[in-house]
mmCIF file of C-alpha atoms and ligand atoms in Angstrom:
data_model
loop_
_atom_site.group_PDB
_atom_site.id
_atom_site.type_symbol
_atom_site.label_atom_id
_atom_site.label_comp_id
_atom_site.label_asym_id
_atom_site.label_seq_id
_atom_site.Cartn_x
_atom_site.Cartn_y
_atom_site.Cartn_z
ATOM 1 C CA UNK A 1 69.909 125.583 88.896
ATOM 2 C CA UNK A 2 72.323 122.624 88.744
ATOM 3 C CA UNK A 3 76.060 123.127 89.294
ATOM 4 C CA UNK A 4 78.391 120.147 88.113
ATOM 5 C CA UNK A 5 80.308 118.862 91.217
ATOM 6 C CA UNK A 6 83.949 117.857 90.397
ATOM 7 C CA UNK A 7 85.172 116.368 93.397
ATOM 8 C CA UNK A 8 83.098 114.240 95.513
ATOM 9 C CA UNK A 9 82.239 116.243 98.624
ATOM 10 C CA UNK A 10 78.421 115.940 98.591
ATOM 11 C CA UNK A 11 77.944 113.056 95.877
ATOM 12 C CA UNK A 12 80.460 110.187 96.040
ATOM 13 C CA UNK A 13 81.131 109.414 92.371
ATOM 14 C CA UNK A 14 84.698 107.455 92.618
ATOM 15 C CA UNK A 15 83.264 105.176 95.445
ATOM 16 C CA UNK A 16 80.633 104.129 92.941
ATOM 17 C CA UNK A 17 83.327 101.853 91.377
ATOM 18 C CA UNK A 18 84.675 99.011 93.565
ATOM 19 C CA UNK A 19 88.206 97.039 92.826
ATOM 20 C CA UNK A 20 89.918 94.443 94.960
ATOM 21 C CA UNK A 21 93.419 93.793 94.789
ATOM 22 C CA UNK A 22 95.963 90.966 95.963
ATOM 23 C CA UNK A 23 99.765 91.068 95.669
ATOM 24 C CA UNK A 24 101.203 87.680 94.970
ATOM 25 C CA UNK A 25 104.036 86.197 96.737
ATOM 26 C CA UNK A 26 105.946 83.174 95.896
ATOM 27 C CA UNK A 27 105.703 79.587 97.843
ATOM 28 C CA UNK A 28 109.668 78.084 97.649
ATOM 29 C CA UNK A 29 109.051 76.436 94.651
ATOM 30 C CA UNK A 30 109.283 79.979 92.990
ATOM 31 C CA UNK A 31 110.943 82.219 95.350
ATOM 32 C CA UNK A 32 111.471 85.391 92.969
ATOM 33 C CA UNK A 33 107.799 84.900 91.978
ATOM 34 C CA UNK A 34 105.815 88.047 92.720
ATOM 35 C CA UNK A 35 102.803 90.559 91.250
ATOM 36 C CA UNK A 36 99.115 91.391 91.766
ATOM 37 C CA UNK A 37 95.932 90.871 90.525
ATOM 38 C CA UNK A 38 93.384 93.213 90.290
ATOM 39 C CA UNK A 39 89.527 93.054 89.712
ATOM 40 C CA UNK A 40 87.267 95.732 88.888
ATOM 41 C CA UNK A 41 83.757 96.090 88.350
ATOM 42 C CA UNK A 42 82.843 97.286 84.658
ATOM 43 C CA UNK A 43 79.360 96.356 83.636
ATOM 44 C CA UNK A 44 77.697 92.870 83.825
ATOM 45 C CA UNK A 45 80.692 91.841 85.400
ATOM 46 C CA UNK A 46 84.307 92.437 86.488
ATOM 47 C CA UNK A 47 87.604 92.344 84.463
ATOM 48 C CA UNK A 48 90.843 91.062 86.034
ATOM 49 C CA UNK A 49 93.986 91.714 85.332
ATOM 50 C CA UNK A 50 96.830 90.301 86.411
ATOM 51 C CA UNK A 51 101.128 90.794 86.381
ATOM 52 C CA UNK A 52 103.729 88.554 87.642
ATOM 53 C CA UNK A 53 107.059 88.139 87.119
ATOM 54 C CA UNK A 54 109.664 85.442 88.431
ATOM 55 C CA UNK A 55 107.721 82.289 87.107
ATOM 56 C CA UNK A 56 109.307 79.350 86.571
ATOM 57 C CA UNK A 57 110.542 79.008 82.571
ATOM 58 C CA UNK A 58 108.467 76.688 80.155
ATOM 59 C CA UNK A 59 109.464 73.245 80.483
ATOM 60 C CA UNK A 60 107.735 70.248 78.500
ATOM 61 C CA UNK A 61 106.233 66.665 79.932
ATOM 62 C CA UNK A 62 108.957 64.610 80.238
ATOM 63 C CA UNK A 63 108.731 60.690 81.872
ATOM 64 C CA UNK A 64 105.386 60.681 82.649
ATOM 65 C CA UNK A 65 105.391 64.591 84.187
ATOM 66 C CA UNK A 66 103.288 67.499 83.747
ATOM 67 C CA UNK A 67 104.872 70.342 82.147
ATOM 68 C CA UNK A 68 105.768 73.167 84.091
ATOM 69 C CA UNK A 69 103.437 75.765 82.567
ATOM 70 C CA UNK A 70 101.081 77.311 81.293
ATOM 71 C CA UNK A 71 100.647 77.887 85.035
ATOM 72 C CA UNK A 72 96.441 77.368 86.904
ATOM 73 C CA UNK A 73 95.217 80.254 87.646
ATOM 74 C CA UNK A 74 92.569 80.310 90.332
ATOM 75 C CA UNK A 75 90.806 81.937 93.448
ATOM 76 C CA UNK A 76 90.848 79.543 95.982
ATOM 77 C CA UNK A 77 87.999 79.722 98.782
ATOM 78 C CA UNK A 78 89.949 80.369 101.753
ATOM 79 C CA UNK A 79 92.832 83.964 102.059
ATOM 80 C CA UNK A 80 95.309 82.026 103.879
ATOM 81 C CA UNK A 81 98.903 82.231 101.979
ATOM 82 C CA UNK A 82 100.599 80.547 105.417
ATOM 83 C CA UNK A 83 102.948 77.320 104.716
ATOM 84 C CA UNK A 84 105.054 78.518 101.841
ATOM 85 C CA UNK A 85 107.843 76.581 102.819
ATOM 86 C CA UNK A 86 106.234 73.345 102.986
ATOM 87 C CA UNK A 87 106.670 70.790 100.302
ATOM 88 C CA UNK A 88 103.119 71.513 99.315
ATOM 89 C CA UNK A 89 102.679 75.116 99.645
ATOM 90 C CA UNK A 90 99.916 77.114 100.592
ATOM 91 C CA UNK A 91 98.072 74.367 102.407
ATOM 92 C CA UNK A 92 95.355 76.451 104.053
ATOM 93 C CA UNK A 93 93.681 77.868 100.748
ATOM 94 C CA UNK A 94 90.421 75.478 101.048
ATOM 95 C CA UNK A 95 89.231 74.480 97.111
ATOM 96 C CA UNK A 96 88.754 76.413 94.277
ATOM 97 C CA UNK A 97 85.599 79.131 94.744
ATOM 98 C CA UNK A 98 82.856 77.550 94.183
ATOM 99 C CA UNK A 99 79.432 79.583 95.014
ATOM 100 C CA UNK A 100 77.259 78.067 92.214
ATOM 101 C CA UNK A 101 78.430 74.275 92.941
ATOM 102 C CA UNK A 102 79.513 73.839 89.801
ATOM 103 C CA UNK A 103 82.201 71.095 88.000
ATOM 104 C CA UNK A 104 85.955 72.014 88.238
ATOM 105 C CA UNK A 105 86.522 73.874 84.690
ATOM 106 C CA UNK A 106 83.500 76.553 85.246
ATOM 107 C CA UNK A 107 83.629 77.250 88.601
ATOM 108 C CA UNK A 108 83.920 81.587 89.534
ATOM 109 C CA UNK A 109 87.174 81.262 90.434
ATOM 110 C CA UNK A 110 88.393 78.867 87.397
ATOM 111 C CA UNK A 111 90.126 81.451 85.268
ATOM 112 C CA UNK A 112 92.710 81.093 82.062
ATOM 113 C CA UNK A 113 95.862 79.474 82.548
ATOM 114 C CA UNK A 114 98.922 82.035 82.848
ATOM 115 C CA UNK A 115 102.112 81.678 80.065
ATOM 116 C CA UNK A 116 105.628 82.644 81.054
ATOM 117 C CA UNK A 117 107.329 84.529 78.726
ATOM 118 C CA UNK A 118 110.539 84.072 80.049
ATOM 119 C CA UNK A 119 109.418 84.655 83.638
ATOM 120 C CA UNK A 120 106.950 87.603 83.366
ATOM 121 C CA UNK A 121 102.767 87.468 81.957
ATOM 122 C CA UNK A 122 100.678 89.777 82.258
ATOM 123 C CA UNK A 123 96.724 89.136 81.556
ATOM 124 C CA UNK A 124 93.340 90.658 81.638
ATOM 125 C CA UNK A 125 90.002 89.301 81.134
ATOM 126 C CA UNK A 126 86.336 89.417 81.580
ATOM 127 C CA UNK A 127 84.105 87.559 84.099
ATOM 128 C CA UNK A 128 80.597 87.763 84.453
ATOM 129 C CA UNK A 129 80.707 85.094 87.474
ATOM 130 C CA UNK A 130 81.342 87.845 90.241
ATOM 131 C CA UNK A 131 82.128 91.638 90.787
ATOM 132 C CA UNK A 132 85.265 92.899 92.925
ATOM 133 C CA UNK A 133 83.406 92.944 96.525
ATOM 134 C CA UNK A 134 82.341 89.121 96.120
ATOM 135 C CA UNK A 135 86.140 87.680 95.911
ATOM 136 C CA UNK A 136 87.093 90.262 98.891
ATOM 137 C CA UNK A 137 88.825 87.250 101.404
ATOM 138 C CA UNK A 138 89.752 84.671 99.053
ATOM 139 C CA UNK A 139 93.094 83.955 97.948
ATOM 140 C CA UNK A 140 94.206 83.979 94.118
ATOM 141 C CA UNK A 141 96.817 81.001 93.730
ATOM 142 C CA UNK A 142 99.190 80.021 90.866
ATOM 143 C CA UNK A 143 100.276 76.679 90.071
ATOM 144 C CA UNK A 144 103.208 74.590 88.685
ATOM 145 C CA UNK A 145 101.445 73.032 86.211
ATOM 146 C CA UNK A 146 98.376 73.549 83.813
ATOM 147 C CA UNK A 147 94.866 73.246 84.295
ATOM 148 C CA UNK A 148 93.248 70.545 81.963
ATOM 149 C CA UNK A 149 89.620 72.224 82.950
ATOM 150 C CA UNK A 150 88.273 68.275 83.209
ATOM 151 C CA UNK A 151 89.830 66.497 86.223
ATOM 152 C CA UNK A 152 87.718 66.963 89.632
ATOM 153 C CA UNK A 153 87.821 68.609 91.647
ATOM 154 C CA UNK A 154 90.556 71.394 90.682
ATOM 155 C CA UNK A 155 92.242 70.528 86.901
ATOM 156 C CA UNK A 156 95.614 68.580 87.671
ATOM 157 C CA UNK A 157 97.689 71.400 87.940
ATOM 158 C CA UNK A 158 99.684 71.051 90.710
ATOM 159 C CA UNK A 159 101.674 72.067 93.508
ATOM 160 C CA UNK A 160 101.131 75.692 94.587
ATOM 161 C CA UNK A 161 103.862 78.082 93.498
ATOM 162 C CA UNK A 162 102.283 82.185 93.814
ATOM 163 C CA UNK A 163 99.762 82.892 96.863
ATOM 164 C CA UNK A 164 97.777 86.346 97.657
ATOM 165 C CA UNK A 165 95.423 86.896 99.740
ATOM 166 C CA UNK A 166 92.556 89.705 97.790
ATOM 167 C CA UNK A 167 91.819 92.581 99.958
ATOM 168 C CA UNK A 168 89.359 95.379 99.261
ATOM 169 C CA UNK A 169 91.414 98.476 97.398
HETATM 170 CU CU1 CU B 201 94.155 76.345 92.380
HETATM 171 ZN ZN1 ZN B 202 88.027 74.766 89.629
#
């Protein structure tokens, strides 16, 4: 006789499905920057999602400058957000994640670049580069400017402006 278990008291169904989370913090080159990323495992892979609000507003290349936005996205190799008052925040976050040593624009933690919409994005997308436990430790940082996906070793994009370290959820 088989009786369907609801909750999981012998037979741990809702462990079966692993997230990590990070909540994102500002360096002072975005001080009312915050949000969170999530990633969860779905199958062959993981889908992130991220929300943040207080980014900087669009601004175009001007004299020789990078625009300010769309904003890298990446997870960096190191969950260290310390220094984000220096004038080059976040100094402790290592390079970008890197398991497969491949080139900067498809390494596991290259990911999509973020647009402000007056401040605020909000973004999910598939991976099949890791699953939630294998980014537990790392940091998921947010740059000034974007990611061209060519120059080595990490894309141009900038000084380091949202920090958050992921954590197991
Ligand atoms: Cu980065
Ligand atoms: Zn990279």
């Amino acid at each position: 006789m088989y009786y369907y278990q609801p909750y999981p008291m012998y037979y741990p169904i809702r462990q079966s499905v692993m997230r990590a989370y990070a909540e994102i913090r500002g360096s002072k080159l975005a001080p009312d920057l915050k949000g969170y990323m999530t990633v969860m495992d779905i199958p062959n892979g993981a889908e992130v999602t991220v929300e943040v609000s207080g980014l900087p507003h669009y601004k175009p290349a001007q004299g020789g400058q990078s625009p300010i936005g769309p904003h890298g996205f990446h997870i960096h190799e190191k969950g260290d957000c310390s220094g984000s008052n220096s004038s080059d925040p976040f100094p402790n976050t290592g390079e970008h994640w890197n398991p497969t040593n491949q080139p900067h624009g498809n390494h596991a933690g290259d990911f999509p670049v973020l647009f402000s919409n007056d401040g605020y994005t909000r973004m999910s997308f598939f991976t099949n580069k890791f699953t939630a436990k294998d980014v537990v430790g790392k940091s998921i940082i947010i740059h000034e400017n974007p990611d061209d996906y060519r120059t080595q070793p990490s894309g141009n994009s900038g000084k380091k402006i949202g920090c958050g370290v992921i954590k197991a959820y």
